[in-house]
PDB file of C-alpha atoms in Angstrom:
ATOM      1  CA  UNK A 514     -47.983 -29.354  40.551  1.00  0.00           C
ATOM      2  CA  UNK A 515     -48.735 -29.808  36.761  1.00  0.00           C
ATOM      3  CA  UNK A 516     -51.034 -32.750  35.335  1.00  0.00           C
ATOM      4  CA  UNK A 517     -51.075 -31.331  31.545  1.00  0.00           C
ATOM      5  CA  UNK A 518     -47.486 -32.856  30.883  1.00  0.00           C
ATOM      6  CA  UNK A 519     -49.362 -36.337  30.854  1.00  0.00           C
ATOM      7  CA  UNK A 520     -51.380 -38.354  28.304  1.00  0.00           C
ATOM      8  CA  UNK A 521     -53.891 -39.767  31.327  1.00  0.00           C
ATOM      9  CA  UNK A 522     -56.700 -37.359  32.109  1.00  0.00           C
ATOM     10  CA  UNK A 523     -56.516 -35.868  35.162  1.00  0.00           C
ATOM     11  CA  UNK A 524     -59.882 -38.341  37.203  1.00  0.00           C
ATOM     12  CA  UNK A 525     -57.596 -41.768  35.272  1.00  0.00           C
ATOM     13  CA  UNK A 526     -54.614 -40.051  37.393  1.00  0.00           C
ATOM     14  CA  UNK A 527     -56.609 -39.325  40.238  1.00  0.00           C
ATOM     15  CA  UNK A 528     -58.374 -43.120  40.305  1.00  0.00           C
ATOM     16  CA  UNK A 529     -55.245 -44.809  39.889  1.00  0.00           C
ATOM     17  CA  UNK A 530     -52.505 -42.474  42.287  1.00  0.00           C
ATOM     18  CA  UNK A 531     -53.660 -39.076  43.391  1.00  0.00           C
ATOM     19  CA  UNK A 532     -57.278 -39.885  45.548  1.00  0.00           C
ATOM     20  CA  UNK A 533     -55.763 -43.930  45.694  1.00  0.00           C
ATOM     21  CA  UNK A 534     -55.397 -45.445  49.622  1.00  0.00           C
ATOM     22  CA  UNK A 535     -54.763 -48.725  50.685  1.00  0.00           C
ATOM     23  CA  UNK A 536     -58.397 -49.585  52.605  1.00  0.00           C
ATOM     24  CA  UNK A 537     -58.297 -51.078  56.233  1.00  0.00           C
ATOM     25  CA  UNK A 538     -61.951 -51.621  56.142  1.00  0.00           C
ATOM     26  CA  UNK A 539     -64.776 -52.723  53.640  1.00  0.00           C
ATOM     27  CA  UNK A 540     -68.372 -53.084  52.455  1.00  0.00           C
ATOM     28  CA  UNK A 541     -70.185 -55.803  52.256  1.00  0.00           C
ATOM     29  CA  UNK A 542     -70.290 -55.360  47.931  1.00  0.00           C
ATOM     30  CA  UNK A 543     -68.661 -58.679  46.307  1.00  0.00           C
ATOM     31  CA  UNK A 544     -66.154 -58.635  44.565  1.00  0.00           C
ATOM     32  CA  UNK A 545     -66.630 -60.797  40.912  1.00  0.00           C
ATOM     33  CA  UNK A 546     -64.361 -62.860  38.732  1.00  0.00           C
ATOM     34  CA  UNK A 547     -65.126 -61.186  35.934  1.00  0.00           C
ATOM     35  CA  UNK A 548     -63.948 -58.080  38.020  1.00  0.00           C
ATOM     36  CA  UNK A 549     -60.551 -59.888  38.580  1.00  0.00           C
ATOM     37  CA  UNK A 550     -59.966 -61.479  35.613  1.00  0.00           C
ATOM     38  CA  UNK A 551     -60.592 -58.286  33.849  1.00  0.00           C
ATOM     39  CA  UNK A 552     -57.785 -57.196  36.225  1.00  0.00           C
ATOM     40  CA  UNK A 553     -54.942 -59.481  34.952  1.00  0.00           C
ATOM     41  CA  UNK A 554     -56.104 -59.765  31.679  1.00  0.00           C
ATOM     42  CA  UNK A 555     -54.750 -55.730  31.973  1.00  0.00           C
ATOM     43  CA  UNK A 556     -51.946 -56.012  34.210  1.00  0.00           C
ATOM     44  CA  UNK A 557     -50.133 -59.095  33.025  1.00  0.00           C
ATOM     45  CA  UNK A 558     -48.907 -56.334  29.876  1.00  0.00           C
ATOM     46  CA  UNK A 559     -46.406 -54.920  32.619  1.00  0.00           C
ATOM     47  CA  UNK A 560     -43.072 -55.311  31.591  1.00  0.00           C
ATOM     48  CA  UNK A 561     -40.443 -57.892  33.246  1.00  0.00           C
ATOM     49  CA  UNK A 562     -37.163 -59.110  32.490  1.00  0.00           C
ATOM     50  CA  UNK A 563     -37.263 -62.259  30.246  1.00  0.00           C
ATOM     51  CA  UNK A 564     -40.432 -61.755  29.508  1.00  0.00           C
ATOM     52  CA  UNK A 565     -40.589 -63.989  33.071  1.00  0.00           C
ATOM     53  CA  UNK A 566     -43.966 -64.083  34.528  1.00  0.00           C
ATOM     54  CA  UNK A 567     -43.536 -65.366  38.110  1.00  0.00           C
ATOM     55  CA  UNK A 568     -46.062 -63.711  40.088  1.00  0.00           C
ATOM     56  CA  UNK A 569     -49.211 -66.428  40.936  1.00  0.00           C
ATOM     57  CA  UNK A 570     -52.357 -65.790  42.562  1.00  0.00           C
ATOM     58  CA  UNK A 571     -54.386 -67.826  44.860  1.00  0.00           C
ATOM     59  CA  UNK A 572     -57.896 -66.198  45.537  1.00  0.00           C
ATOM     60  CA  UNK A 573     -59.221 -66.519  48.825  1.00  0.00           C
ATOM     61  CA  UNK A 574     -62.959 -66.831  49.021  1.00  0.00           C
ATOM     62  CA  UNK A 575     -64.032 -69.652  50.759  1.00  0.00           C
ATOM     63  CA  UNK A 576     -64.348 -69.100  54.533  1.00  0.00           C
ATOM     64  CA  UNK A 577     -62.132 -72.021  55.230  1.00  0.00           C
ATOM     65  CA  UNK A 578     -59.502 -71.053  53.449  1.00  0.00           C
ATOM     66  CA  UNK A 579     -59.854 -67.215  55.062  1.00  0.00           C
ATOM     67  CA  UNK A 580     -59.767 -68.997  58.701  1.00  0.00           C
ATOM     68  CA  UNK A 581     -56.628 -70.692  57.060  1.00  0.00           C
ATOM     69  CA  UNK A 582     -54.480 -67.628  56.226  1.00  0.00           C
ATOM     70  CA  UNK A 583     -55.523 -65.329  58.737  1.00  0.00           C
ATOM     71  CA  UNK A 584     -53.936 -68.092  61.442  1.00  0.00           C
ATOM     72  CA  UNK A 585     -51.039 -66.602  59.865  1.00  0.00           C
ATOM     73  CA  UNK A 586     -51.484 -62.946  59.515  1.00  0.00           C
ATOM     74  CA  UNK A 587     -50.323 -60.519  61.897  1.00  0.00           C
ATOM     75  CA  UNK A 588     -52.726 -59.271  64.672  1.00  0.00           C
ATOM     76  CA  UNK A 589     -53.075 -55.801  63.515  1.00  0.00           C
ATOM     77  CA  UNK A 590     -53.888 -57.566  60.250  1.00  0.00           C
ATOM     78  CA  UNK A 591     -56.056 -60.496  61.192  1.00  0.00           C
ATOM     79  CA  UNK A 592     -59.909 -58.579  61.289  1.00  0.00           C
ATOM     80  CA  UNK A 593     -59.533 -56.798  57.948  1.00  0.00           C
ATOM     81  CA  UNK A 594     -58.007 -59.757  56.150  1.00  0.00           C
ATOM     82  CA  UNK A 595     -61.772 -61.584  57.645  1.00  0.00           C
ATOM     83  CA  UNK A 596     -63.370 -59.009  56.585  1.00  0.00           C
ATOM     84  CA  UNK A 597     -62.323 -57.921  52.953  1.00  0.00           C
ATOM     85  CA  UNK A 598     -64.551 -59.443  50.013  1.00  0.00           C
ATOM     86  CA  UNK A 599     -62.093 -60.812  48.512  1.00  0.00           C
ATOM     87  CA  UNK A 600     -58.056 -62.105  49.303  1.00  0.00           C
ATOM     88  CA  UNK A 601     -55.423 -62.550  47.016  1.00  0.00           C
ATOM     89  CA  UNK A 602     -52.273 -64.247  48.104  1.00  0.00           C
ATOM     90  CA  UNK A 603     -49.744 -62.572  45.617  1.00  0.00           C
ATOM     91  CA  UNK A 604     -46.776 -65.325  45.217  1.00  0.00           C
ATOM     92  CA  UNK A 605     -44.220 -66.499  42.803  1.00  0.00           C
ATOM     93  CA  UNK A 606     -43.276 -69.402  40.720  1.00  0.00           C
ATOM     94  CA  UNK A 607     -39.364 -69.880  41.163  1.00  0.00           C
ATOM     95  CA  UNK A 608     -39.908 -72.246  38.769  1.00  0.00           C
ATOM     96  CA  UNK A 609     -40.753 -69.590  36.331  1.00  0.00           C
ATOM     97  CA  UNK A 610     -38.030 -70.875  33.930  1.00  0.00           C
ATOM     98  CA  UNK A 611     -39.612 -73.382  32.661  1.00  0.00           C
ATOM     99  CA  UNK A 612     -42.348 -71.469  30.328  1.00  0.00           C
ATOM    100  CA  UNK A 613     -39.864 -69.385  28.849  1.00  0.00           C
ATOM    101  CA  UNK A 614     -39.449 -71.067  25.971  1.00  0.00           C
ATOM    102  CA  UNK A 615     -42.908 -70.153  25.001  1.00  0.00           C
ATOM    103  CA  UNK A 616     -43.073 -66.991  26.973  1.00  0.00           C
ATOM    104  CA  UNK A 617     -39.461 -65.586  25.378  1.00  0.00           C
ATOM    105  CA  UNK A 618     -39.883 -67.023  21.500  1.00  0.00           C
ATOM    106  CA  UNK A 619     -37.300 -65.010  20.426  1.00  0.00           C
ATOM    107  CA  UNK A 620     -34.116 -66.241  23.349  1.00  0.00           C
ATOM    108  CA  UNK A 621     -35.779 -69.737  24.323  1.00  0.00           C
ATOM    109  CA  UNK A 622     -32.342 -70.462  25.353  1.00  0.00           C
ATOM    110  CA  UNK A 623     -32.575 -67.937  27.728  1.00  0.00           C
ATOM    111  CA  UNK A 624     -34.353 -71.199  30.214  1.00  0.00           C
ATOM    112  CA  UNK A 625     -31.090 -72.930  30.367  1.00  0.00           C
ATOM    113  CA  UNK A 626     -28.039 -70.312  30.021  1.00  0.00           C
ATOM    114  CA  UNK A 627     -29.210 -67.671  33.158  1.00  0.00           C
ATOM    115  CA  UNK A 628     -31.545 -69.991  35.058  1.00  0.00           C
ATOM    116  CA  UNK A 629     -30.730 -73.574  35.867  1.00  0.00           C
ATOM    117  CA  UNK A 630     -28.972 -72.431  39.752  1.00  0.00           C
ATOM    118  CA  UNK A 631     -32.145 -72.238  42.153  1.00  0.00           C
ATOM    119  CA  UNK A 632     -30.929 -69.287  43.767  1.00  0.00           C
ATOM    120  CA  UNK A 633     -30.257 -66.989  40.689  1.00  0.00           C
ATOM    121  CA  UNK A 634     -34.522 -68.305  39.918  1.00  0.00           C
ATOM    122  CA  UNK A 635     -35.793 -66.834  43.211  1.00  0.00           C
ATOM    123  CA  UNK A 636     -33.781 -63.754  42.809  1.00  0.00           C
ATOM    124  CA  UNK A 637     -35.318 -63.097  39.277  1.00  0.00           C
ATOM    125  CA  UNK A 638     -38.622 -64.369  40.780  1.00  0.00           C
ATOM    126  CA  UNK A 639     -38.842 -62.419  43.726  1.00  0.00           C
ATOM    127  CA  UNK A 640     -37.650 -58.939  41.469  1.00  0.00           C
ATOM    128  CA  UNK A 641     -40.400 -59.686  38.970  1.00  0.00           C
ATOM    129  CA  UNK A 642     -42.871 -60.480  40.869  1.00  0.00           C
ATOM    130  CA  UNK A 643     -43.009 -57.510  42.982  1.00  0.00           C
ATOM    131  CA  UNK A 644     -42.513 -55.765  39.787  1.00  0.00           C
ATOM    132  CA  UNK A 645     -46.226 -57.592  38.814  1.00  0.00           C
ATOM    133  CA  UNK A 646     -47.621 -57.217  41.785  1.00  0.00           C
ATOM    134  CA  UNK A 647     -47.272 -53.329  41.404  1.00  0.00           C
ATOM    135  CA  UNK A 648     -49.206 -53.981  38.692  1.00  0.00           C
ATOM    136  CA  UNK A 649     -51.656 -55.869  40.243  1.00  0.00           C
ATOM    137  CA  UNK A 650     -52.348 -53.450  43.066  1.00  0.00           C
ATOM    138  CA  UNK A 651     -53.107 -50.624  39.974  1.00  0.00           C
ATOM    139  CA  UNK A 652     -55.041 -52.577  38.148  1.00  0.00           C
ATOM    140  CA  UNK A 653     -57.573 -53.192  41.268  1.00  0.00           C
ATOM    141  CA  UNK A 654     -57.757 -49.519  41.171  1.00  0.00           C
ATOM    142  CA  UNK A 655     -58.295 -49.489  37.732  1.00  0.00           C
ATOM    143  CA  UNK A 656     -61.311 -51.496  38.738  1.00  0.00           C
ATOM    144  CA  UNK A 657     -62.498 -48.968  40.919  1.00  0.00           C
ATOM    145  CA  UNK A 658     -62.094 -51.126  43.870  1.00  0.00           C
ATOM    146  CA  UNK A 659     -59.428 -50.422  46.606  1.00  0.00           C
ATOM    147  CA  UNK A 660     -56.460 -52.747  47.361  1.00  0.00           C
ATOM    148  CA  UNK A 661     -55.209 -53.517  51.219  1.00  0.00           C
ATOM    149  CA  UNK A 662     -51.974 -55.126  50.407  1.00  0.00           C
ATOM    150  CA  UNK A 663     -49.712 -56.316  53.560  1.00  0.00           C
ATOM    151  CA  UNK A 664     -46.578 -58.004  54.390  1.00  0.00           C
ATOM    152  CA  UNK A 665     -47.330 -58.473  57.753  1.00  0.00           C
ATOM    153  CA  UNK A 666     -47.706 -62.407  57.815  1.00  0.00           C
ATOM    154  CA  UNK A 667     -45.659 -65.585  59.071  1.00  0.00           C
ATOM    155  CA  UNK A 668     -43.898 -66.470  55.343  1.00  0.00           C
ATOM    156  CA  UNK A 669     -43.125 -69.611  56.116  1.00  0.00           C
ATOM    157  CA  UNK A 670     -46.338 -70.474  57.647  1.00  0.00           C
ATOM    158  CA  UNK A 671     -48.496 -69.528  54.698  1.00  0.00           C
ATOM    159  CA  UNK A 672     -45.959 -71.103  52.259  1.00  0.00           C
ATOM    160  CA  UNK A 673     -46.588 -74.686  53.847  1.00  0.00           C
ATOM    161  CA  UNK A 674     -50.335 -73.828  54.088  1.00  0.00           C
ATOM    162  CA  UNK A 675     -50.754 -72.814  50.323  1.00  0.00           C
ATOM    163  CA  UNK A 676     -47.583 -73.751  48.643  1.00  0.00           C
ATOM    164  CA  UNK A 677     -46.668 -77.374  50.057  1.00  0.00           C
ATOM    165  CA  UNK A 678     -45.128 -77.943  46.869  1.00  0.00           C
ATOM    166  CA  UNK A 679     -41.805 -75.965  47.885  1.00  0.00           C
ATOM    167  CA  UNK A 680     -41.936 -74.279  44.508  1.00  0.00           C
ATOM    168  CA  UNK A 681     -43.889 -71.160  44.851  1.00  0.00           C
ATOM    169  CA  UNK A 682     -43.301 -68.567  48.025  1.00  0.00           C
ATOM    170  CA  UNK A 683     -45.770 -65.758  49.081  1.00  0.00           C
ATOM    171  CA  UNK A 684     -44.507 -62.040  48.243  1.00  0.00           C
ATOM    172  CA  UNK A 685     -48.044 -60.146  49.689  1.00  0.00           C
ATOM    173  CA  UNK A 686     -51.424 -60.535  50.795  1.00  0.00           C
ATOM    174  CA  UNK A 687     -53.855 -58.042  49.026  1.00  0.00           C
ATOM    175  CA  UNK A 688     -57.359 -57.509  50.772  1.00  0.00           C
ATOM    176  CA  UNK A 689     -59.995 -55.973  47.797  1.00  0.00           C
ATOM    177  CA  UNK A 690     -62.833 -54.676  48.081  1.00  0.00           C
ATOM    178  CA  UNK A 691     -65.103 -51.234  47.853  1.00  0.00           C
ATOM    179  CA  UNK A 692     -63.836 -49.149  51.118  1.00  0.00           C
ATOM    180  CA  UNK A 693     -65.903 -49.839  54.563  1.00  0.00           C
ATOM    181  CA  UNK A 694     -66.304 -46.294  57.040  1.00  0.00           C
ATOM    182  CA  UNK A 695     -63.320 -45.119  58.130  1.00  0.00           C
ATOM    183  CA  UNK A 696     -61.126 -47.121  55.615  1.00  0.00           C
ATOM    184  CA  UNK A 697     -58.595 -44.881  55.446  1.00  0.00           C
ATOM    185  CA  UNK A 698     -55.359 -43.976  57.313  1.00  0.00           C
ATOM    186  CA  UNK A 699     -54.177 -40.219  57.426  1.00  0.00           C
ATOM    187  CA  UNK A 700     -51.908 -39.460  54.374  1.00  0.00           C
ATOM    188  CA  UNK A 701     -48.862 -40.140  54.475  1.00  0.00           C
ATOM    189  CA  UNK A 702     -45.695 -37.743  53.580  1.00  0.00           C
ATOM    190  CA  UNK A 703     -44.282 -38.511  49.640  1.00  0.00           C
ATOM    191  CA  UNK A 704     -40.515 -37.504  49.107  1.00  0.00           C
ATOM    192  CA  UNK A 705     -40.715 -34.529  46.858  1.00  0.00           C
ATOM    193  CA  UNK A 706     -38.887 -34.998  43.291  1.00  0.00           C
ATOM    194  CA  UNK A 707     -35.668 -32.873  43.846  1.00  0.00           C
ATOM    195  CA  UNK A 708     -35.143 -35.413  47.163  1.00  0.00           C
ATOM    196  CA  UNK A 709     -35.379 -38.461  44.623  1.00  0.00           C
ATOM    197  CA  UNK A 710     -34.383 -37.522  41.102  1.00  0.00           C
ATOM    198  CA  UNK A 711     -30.705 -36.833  40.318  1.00  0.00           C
ATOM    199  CA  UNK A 712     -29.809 -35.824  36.671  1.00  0.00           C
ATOM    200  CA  UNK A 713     -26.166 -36.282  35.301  1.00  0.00           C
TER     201      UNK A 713
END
């Protein structure tokens, strides 16, 4: 395997892929705003269609609100959703639409010719916002933190709990944090390129 054929040293490649796990356990060391907006204010660059920007974030830091989700988390994910500094709830907006006349200058018509059926908006959304929160999960590396993101929750529960307003729906929960002892899983098997990439 080469690394010279990219711009990104080889420790940036490393940090962000290479040496990269999703955690299952960690410290006790806070995670800060300032660390997470520093976060976003990288990742929300990523590209989308439209220019949309679905994805929204609800932090989880009050113990309340912890006892709140994790009544809705899978059991194998319950003690290091408690545990993990910090939560994000990664969701999106399927009302998106609706800021992309400022968001899309250039096609502000864009709003009302591709998006006024609710099911072509959640399509877009839910596309986009996995898209960002790809991004997201990176840029938590880029913070030199690790990222515990799971899908293993009751949807619809959360969505009543923390989106009443029927307009947003939960894509992923990310735990974040610096890794606990034994944080780690085994590695897992990666498809090698000739099993992925086709030229024609």
């Amino acid at each position: 395997m080469t690394t010279d054929a990219l711009v990104l040293d080889t420790a940036a490649q490393d940090l962000l892929f290479r040496e990269a796990r999703t955690a299952n356990t960690f410290s006790d060391e806070p995670v800060t705003e300032e660390q997470i907006q520093a976060v976003y204010d990288l990742v929300k660059y990523g590209p989308t269609a439209f220019n949309a920007q679905p994805m929204r974030v609800v932090l989880v830091r009050s113990a309340e609100a912890r006892e709140r989700l994790v009544e809705h988390m899978m059991d194998g994910n319950k003690a290091k959703t408690l545990s993990a500094p910090l939560v994000a709830i990664l969701a999106v907006d399927n009302e998106f639409h609706e800021e992309l006349p400022t968001q899309l200058p250039h096609f502000p018509q864009a709003k009302d010719l591709f998006f006024t059926e609710r099911p072509v908006r959640e399509s877009t959304a839910n596309l986009n916002g996995a898209l960002q929160a790809g991004y997201f999960i990176v840029g938590i590396r880029a913070a030199g933190l690790a990222a515990g993101p799971m899908t293993g929750f009751n949807a619809a529960g959360i969505n009543k709990e923390f989106f009443a307003d029927g307009e947003h729906s939960v894509l992923a929960v990310v735990n974040i944090g610096k890794p606990g002892e034994d944080a780690w899983f085994p590695r897992s098997p990666r498809l090698a390129y000739d099993e992925v990439v086709t030229t024609v």
